GROMACS .gro file of C-alpha atoms in nm:
model
  316
    1MET     CA    1   2.260   9.782   7.976
    2ASN     CA    2   2.223   9.834   8.323
    3PHE     CA    3   1.909   9.725   8.526
    4ASN     CA    4   1.768   9.673   8.889
    5CYS     CA    5   1.691   9.347   8.938
    6ASN     CA    6   1.661   9.380   9.292
    7ASP     CA    7   1.341   9.551   9.148
    8LYS     CA    8   1.289   9.245   8.899
    9THR     CA    9   1.314   9.040   9.178
   10LYS     CA   10   1.162   9.203   9.518
   11ASN     CA   11   0.830   8.976   9.469
   12ASN     CA   12   1.086   8.657   9.422
   13SER     CA   13   1.295   8.689   9.698
   14ILE     CA   14   1.171   8.344   9.851
   15GLU     CA   15   1.242   8.178   9.529
   16LEU     CA   16   1.553   8.341   9.453
   17LYS     CA   17   1.698   8.174   9.831
   18SER     CA   18   1.545   7.845   9.738
   19PRO     CA   19   1.719   7.624   9.552
   20VAL     CA   20   1.566   7.495   9.208
   21ARG     CA   21   1.395   7.163   9.233
   22CYS     CA   22   1.452   7.058   8.844
   23ASP     CA   23   1.399   6.753   8.713
   24GLY     CA   24   1.700   6.480   8.749
   25GLY     CA   25   1.812   6.104   8.774
   26LYS     CA   26   1.617   5.855   8.545
   27THR     CA   27   1.386   6.167   8.439
   28LEU     CA   28   1.601   6.414   8.303
   29ILE     CA   29   1.828   6.079   8.169
   30SER     CA   30   1.510   6.028   7.904
   31ARG     CA   31   1.496   6.344   7.870
   32LEU     CA   32   1.817   6.375   7.747
   33VAL     CA   33   1.822   6.048   7.513
   34HIS     CA   34   1.494   6.179   7.363
   35LEU     CA   35   1.645   6.550   7.315
   36PHE     CA   36   1.998   6.422   7.133
   37ASN     CA   37   1.800   6.118   6.919
   38LEU     CA   38   2.008   5.885   7.129
   39ARG     CA   39   1.979   5.505   7.130
   40GLY     CA   40   2.062   5.508   7.511
   41ARG     CA   41   2.239   5.595   7.798
   42GLY     CA   42   2.542   5.412   7.629
   43ASP     CA   43   2.563   5.676   7.381
   44LEU     CA   44   2.449   5.937   7.625
   45SER     CA   45   2.694   5.889   7.846
   46GLU     CA   46   2.986   5.855   7.559
   47LEU     CA   47   2.846   6.211   7.406
   48ILE     CA   48   2.872   6.441   7.765
   49GLY     CA   49   3.198   6.237   7.909
   50VAL     CA   50   3.057   6.116   8.163
   51THR     CA   51   3.110   5.729   8.253
   52PRO     CA   52   2.804   5.503   8.284
   53GLY     CA   53   2.817   5.452   8.655
   54THR     CA   54   2.868   5.799   8.701
   55ILE     CA   55   2.513   5.833   8.500
   56SER     CA   56   2.351   5.523   8.717
   57THR     CA   57   2.425   5.687   9.036
   58TRP     CA   58   2.242   6.045   8.911
   59MET     CA   59   1.961   5.787   8.851
   60THR     CA   60   1.975   5.601   9.190
   61ARG     CA   61   2.035   5.970   9.412
   62ASP     CA   62   1.811   6.147   9.173
   63SER     CA   63   2.102   6.392   9.096
   64THR     CA   64   2.031   6.636   8.907
   65PRO     CA   65   2.342   6.778   8.688
   66PHE     CA   66   2.349   7.166   8.716
   67GLU     CA   67   2.701   7.203   8.521
   68LEU     CA   68   2.615   6.986   8.299
   69LEU     CA   69   2.260   7.135   8.209
   70ILE     CA   70   2.432   7.456   8.224
   71ARG     CA   71   2.654   7.346   7.951
   72ILE     CA   72   2.450   7.180   7.705
   73HIS     CA   73   2.201   7.550   7.742
   74LEU     CA   74   2.523   7.733   7.613
   75ILE     CA   75   2.639   7.479   7.359
   76THR     CA   76   2.274   7.382   7.174
   77ASN     CA   77   2.084   7.685   7.282
   78VAL     CA   78   1.836   7.448   7.435
   79PRO     CA   79   1.609   7.691   7.716
   80MET     CA   80   1.673   7.599   8.073
   81GLN     CA   81   1.358   7.580   8.111
   82TYR     CA   82   1.291   7.252   7.904
   83LEU     CA   83   1.658   7.084   8.019
   84CYS     CA   84   1.523   7.138   8.409
   85PHE     CA   85   1.149   7.095   8.327
   86GLY     CA   86   1.004   6.937   8.060
   87ILE     CA   87   0.862   7.223   7.968
   88GLN     CA   88   0.859   7.282   7.583
   89LEU     CA   89   0.822   7.650   7.436
   90ASP     CA   90   0.683   7.751   7.124
   91GLY     CA   91   0.937   7.708   6.797
   92MET     CA   92   1.147   7.497   7.015
   93PRO     CA   93   1.268   7.200   6.810
   94ASP     CA   94   1.259   6.830   6.911
   95LYS     CA   95   1.593   6.720   6.915
   96TYR     CA   96   1.880   6.795   6.879
   97SER     CA   97   2.122   6.649   6.585
   98PHE     CA   98   2.438   6.639   6.643
   99ASP     CA   99   2.669   6.574   6.298
  100GLU     CA  100   3.013   6.302   6.410
  101LYS     CA  101   3.278   6.545   6.285
  102GLU     CA  102   3.071   6.904   6.464
  103ARG     CA  103   3.319   7.101   6.692
  104ASN     CA  104   2.966   7.129   6.944
  105ARG     CA  105   2.942   6.746   6.980
  106GLN     CA  106   3.357   6.711   7.149
  107THR     CA  107   3.255   7.052   7.321
  108LEU     CA  108   2.959   6.914   7.477
  109SER     CA  109   3.243   6.657   7.671
  110GLN     CA  110   3.439   6.931   7.840
  111PRO     CA  111   3.282   7.119   8.139
  112ILE     CA  112   3.285   7.418   8.179
  113ASN     CA  113   3.525   7.693   8.305
  114ALA     CA  114   3.270   7.951   8.424
  115ASP     CA  115   3.360   8.213   8.673
  116GLY     CA  116   3.351   8.126   9.051
  117GLY     CA  117   3.486   8.255   9.415
  118ARG     CA  118   3.619   8.624   9.421
  119THR     CA  119   3.500   8.693   9.067
  120LEU     CA  120   3.148   8.569   9.030
  121ILE     CA  121   3.012   8.730   9.398
  122LYS     CA  122   3.126   9.115   9.254
  123ARG     CA  123   2.909   9.064   8.901
  124LEU     CA  124   2.639   8.937   9.152
  125ILE     CA  125   2.704   9.226   9.342
  126HIS     CA  126   2.642   9.430   9.034
  127LEU     CA  127   2.423   9.255   8.898
  128PHE     CA  128   2.160   9.328   9.174
  129LYS     CA  129   2.287   9.683   9.259
  130VAL     CA  130   2.321   9.617   9.612
  131ARG     CA  131   2.641   9.699   9.816
  132THR     CA  132   2.805   9.458  10.018
  133ARG     CA  133   2.796   9.050  10.087
  134ILE     CA  134   2.609   9.128  10.343
  135GLU     CA  135   2.296   9.244  10.113
  136LEU     CA  136   2.413   8.985   9.847
  137GLY     CA  137   2.381   8.714  10.133
  138GLU     CA  138   2.031   8.821  10.266
  139LEU     CA  139   1.878   8.901   9.941
  140LEU     CA  140   2.004   8.417   9.809
  141GLY     CA  141   1.981   8.342  10.133
  142ILE     CA  142   2.350   8.274  10.148
  143THR     CA  143   2.615   8.274  10.478
  144ALA     CA  144   2.877   8.531  10.491
  145GLY     CA  145   3.119   8.181  10.612
  146THR     CA  146   2.963   8.033  10.226
  147PHE     CA  147   3.082   8.358  10.076
  148SER     CA  148   3.441   8.352  10.213
  149THR     CA  149   3.465   7.914  10.095
  150TRP     CA  150   3.362   8.010   9.768
  151THR     CA  151   3.655   8.265   9.779
  152THR     CA  152   3.860   8.013   9.895
  153ARG     CA  153   3.808   7.694   9.683
  154ASN     CA  154   3.663   7.962   9.344
  155THR     CA  155   3.367   7.754   9.390
  156VAL     CA  156   3.054   7.820   9.109
  157PRO     CA  157   2.838   7.777   9.254
  158HIS     CA  158   2.602   7.591   8.946
  159GLU     CA  159   2.251   7.547   9.076
  160LEU     CA  160   2.243   7.872   9.205
  161LEU     CA  161   2.391   8.073   8.824
  162VAL     CA  162   2.024   7.858   8.662
  163ARG     CA  163   1.786   7.956   8.972
  164ILE     CA  164   1.862   8.287   8.881
  165HIS     CA  165   1.893   8.282   8.510
  166LEU     CA  166   1.540   8.111   8.567
  167ILE     CA  167   1.383   8.359   8.799
  168THR     CA  168   1.510   8.721   8.642
  169GLY     CA  169   1.571   8.588   8.294
  170VAL     CA  170   1.933   8.716   8.309
  171SER     CA  171   2.196   8.567   8.072
  172LEU     CA  172   2.417   8.218   8.142
  173LYS     CA  173   2.624   8.363   7.968
  174TYR     CA  174   2.699   8.661   8.144
  175LEU     CA  175   2.664   8.459   8.476
  176CYS     CA  176   2.876   8.167   8.415
  177PHE     CA  177   3.182   8.463   8.232
  178GLY     CA  178   3.048   8.763   8.233
  179GLN     CA  179   3.028   8.823   7.889
  180GLY     CA  180   2.732   8.963   7.642
  181ASN     CA  181   2.484   9.181   7.757
  182GLU     CA  182   2.246   9.063   8.101
  183PHE     CA  183   1.940   9.126   7.971
  184PRO     CA  184   2.001   8.983   7.596
  185SER     CA  185   1.767   9.124   7.278
  186VAL     CA  186   1.706   8.755   7.246
  187SER     CA  187   1.472   8.568   7.545
  188PRO     CA  188   1.653   8.329   7.722
  189SER     CA  189   1.447   8.067   7.698
  190THR     CA  190   1.406   8.139   7.287
  191PRO     CA  191   1.596   7.891   7.124
  192SER     CA  192   1.848   8.080   6.871
  193VAL     CA  193   1.985   7.970   6.522
  194VAL     CA  194   2.268   8.168   6.532
  195ALA     CA  195   2.589   7.940   6.603
  196PRO     CA  196   2.592   7.817   6.996
  197VAL     CA  197   2.918   7.994   7.225
  198SER     CA  198   3.122   7.752   7.379
  199SER     CA  199   3.250   7.754   7.715
  200GLU     CA  200   3.605   7.813   7.586
  201GLU     CA  201   3.563   8.138   7.364
  202HIS     CA  202   3.648   8.371   7.614
  203GLN     CA  203   3.799   8.761   7.520
  204PRO     CA  204   4.155   8.769   7.523
  205GLN     CA  205   4.300   8.741   7.915
  206THR     CA  206   4.618   8.927   7.991
  207SER     CA  207   4.547   8.942   8.306
  208LEU     CA  208   4.567   8.664   8.470
  209SER     CA  209   4.503   8.504   8.890
  210VAL     CA  210   4.710   8.377   9.063
  211PHE     CA  211   4.625   8.156   9.327
  212HIS     CA  212   4.876   7.936   9.634
  213ILE     CA  213   4.754   7.597   9.740
  214GLU     CA  214   4.735   7.682  10.103
  215ASN     CA  215   4.576   7.271  10.265
  216GLY     CA  216   4.498   7.146   9.975
  217GLN     CA  217   4.289   7.457   9.853
  218LEU     CA  218   4.383   7.709   9.586
  219VAL     CA  219   4.432   8.071   9.815
  220PRO     CA  220   4.409   8.326   9.611
  221SER     CA  221   4.664   8.640   9.604
  222GLN     CA  222   4.725   8.893   9.303
  223ASP     CA  223   4.628   8.907   8.990
  224TYR     CA  224   4.925   8.991   8.732
  225HIS     CA  225   4.831   9.200   8.438
  226PHE     CA  226   5.104   9.048   8.096
  227ASN     CA  227   5.070   9.187   7.761
  228LEU     CA  228   4.930   9.008   7.523
  229GLU     CA  229   5.228   8.892   7.354
  230ALA     CA  230   5.369   8.777   7.684
  231VAL     CA  231   5.038   8.572   7.778
  232GLN     CA  232   5.083   8.351   7.455
  233ALA     CA  233   5.510   8.347   7.490
  234PHE     CA  234   5.375   8.159   7.857
  235GLY     CA  235   5.228   7.904   7.607
  236LEU     CA  236   4.865   8.043   7.653
  237ASN     CA  237   4.613   8.123   7.455
  238PRO     CA  238   4.416   8.414   7.504
  239LYS     CA  239   4.085   8.347   7.431
  240HIS     CA  240   4.097   8.003   7.700
  241LYS     CA  241   4.070   8.049   8.056
  242ALA     CA  242   4.387   8.050   8.292
  243LEU     CA  243   4.604   8.122   8.620
  244VAL     CA  244   4.903   8.147   8.788
  245LEU     CA  245   5.004   7.885   9.081
  246GLN     CA  246   5.258   8.020   9.314
  247SER     CA  247   5.490   7.744   9.408
  248ALA     CA  248   5.846   7.847   9.640
  249ASN     CA  249   6.008   8.088   9.446
  250LYS     CA  250   5.824   7.919   9.130
  251LEU     CA  251   5.501   8.093   8.936
  252LEU     CA  252   5.357   7.794   8.714
  253PHE     CA  253   5.089   7.876   8.415
  254VAL     CA  254   4.809   7.671   8.400
  255SER     CA  255   4.619   7.685   8.034
  256CYS     CA  256   4.226   7.529   8.166
  257ALA     CA  257   4.186   7.426   7.848
  258GLU     CA  258   4.424   7.187   7.901
  259LYS     CA  259   4.212   6.900   8.074
  260THR     CA  260   4.322   6.601   7.840
  261VAL     CA  261   4.579   6.429   8.012
  262THR     CA  262   4.840   6.302   7.764
  263GLU     CA  263   5.236   6.389   7.979
  264GLY     CA  264   5.301   6.682   8.142
  265THR     CA  265   5.181   6.874   8.511
  266TYR     CA  266   4.868   6.880   8.605
  267LEU     CA  267   4.682   7.034   8.900
  268TYR     CA  268   4.439   6.791   8.978
  269ARG     CA  269   4.156   6.788   9.234
  270ILE     CA  270   4.062   6.435   9.464
  271ASN     CA  271   3.739   6.516   9.635
  272ASP     CA  272   3.809   6.909   9.680
  273VAL     CA  273   4.181   6.866   9.747
  274TYR     CA  274   4.365   7.050   9.542
  275LYS     CA  275   4.764   6.919   9.424
  276ILE     CA  276   5.014   6.930   9.122
  277GLY     CA  277   5.159   6.655   8.991
  278GLU     CA  278   5.317   6.425   8.714
  279MET     CA  279   5.062   6.259   8.517
  280GLN     CA  280   5.127   6.042   8.183
  281LEU     CA  281   4.872   5.823   7.991
  282LEU     CA  282   5.067   5.513   7.875
  283PRO     CA  283   5.049   5.231   7.598
  284ASP     CA  284   4.736   5.054   7.805
  285GLY     CA  285   4.502   5.347   7.780
  286LYS     CA  286   4.459   5.460   8.204
  287VAL     CA  287   4.657   5.778   8.286
  288TYR     CA  288   4.886   5.764   8.592
  289LEU     CA  289   4.987   5.987   8.888
  290LEU     CA  290   5.416   5.956   8.918
  291ASP     CA  291   5.600   6.019   9.230
  292ASN     CA  292   5.893   5.915   9.328
  293GLY     CA  293   5.968   5.705   9.064
  294GLU     CA  294   5.605   5.529   9.158
  295ARG     CA  295   5.312   5.547   8.941
  296TYR     CA  296   4.929   5.593   9.087
  297ALA     CA  297   4.702   5.438   8.866
  298VAL     CA  298   4.485   5.752   8.819
  299ASN     CA  299   4.071   5.795   8.916
  300SER     CA  300   3.862   5.906   8.710
  301GLU     CA  301   3.554   5.910   8.865
  302THR     CA  302   3.694   6.165   9.196
  303THR     CA  303   4.010   6.301   9.008
  304HIS     CA  304   3.921   6.617   8.828
  305ILE     CA  305   4.223   6.730   8.611
  306HIS     CA  306   4.204   7.183   8.623
  307GLY     CA  307   4.491   7.212   8.382
  308LYS     CA  308   4.823   7.157   8.225
  309VAL     CA  309   5.060   7.353   8.325
  310VAL     CA  310   5.254   7.513   8.022
  311SER     CA  311   5.508   7.717   8.124
  312VAL     CA  312   5.722   7.760   8.439
  313LEU     CA  313   5.882   8.144   8.505
  314GLU     CA  314   6.162   8.054   8.894
  315ARG     CA  315   6.291   8.354   9.074
  316CYS     CA  316   6.668   8.329   9.035
   0.00000   0.00000   0.00000
């Protein structure tokens, strides 16, 4: 459905330029504990896959974890208006209960792999029917330098996606993954009774983006096109997000769906610095980085696992 978002948002330009002021901290934590019918913050920590310390930091700083809100919305169909502001919409259940074996319970603890960087910028240019990044920046209040940083780091601006969804009604599934209708027939504020959509349920992917690490940042270079059989031969699931990392004379195929460290080579990020390294889960229950015979305990608070290298193609 082609829709001129400029027509829909021309009277909302100020709102589009201003970060949305959602509830955070203690208010949001209490809301989520109530929504999922939990006993307290400990249960919530386990459900959403973050440490109790992280939740305490959100409460102390009155933070709003926008990526988590998007994740909850996509998986449970709970309206973003409720998650952000506590607005109870007609037809919305008071609580959302999980079965212990329900797949969605496990999925809720895994961060979504939304499109970012250049892919997202192109999507927004198409959505708002503007011609350039400059025009898009004027509409959203974003500088050219910020767009460049997004492209270099493949950034996903979760707060902006929530802002656009709340103001325009554009589906977050479309904003995050380019899937489905921009404006679904079912209002985004109305919970659906159909099966929730997992962030991993992407369309078959045979075009893989190639990056290299430069000064600790993921820098895009080009796209490689493979047939379905080749993608599967490289150990990738075509329904899952993946990328190719160029390192010296090798191409490393990274499955972004494999974020739980067992043993192998992983693409990880520490304080926005990307690295490749060998990691292993040892019997003491801790994950270690292995480097030249030495091992270093991995701090889960500061280290984000981006994916596992599942195949290596080396030039002769």
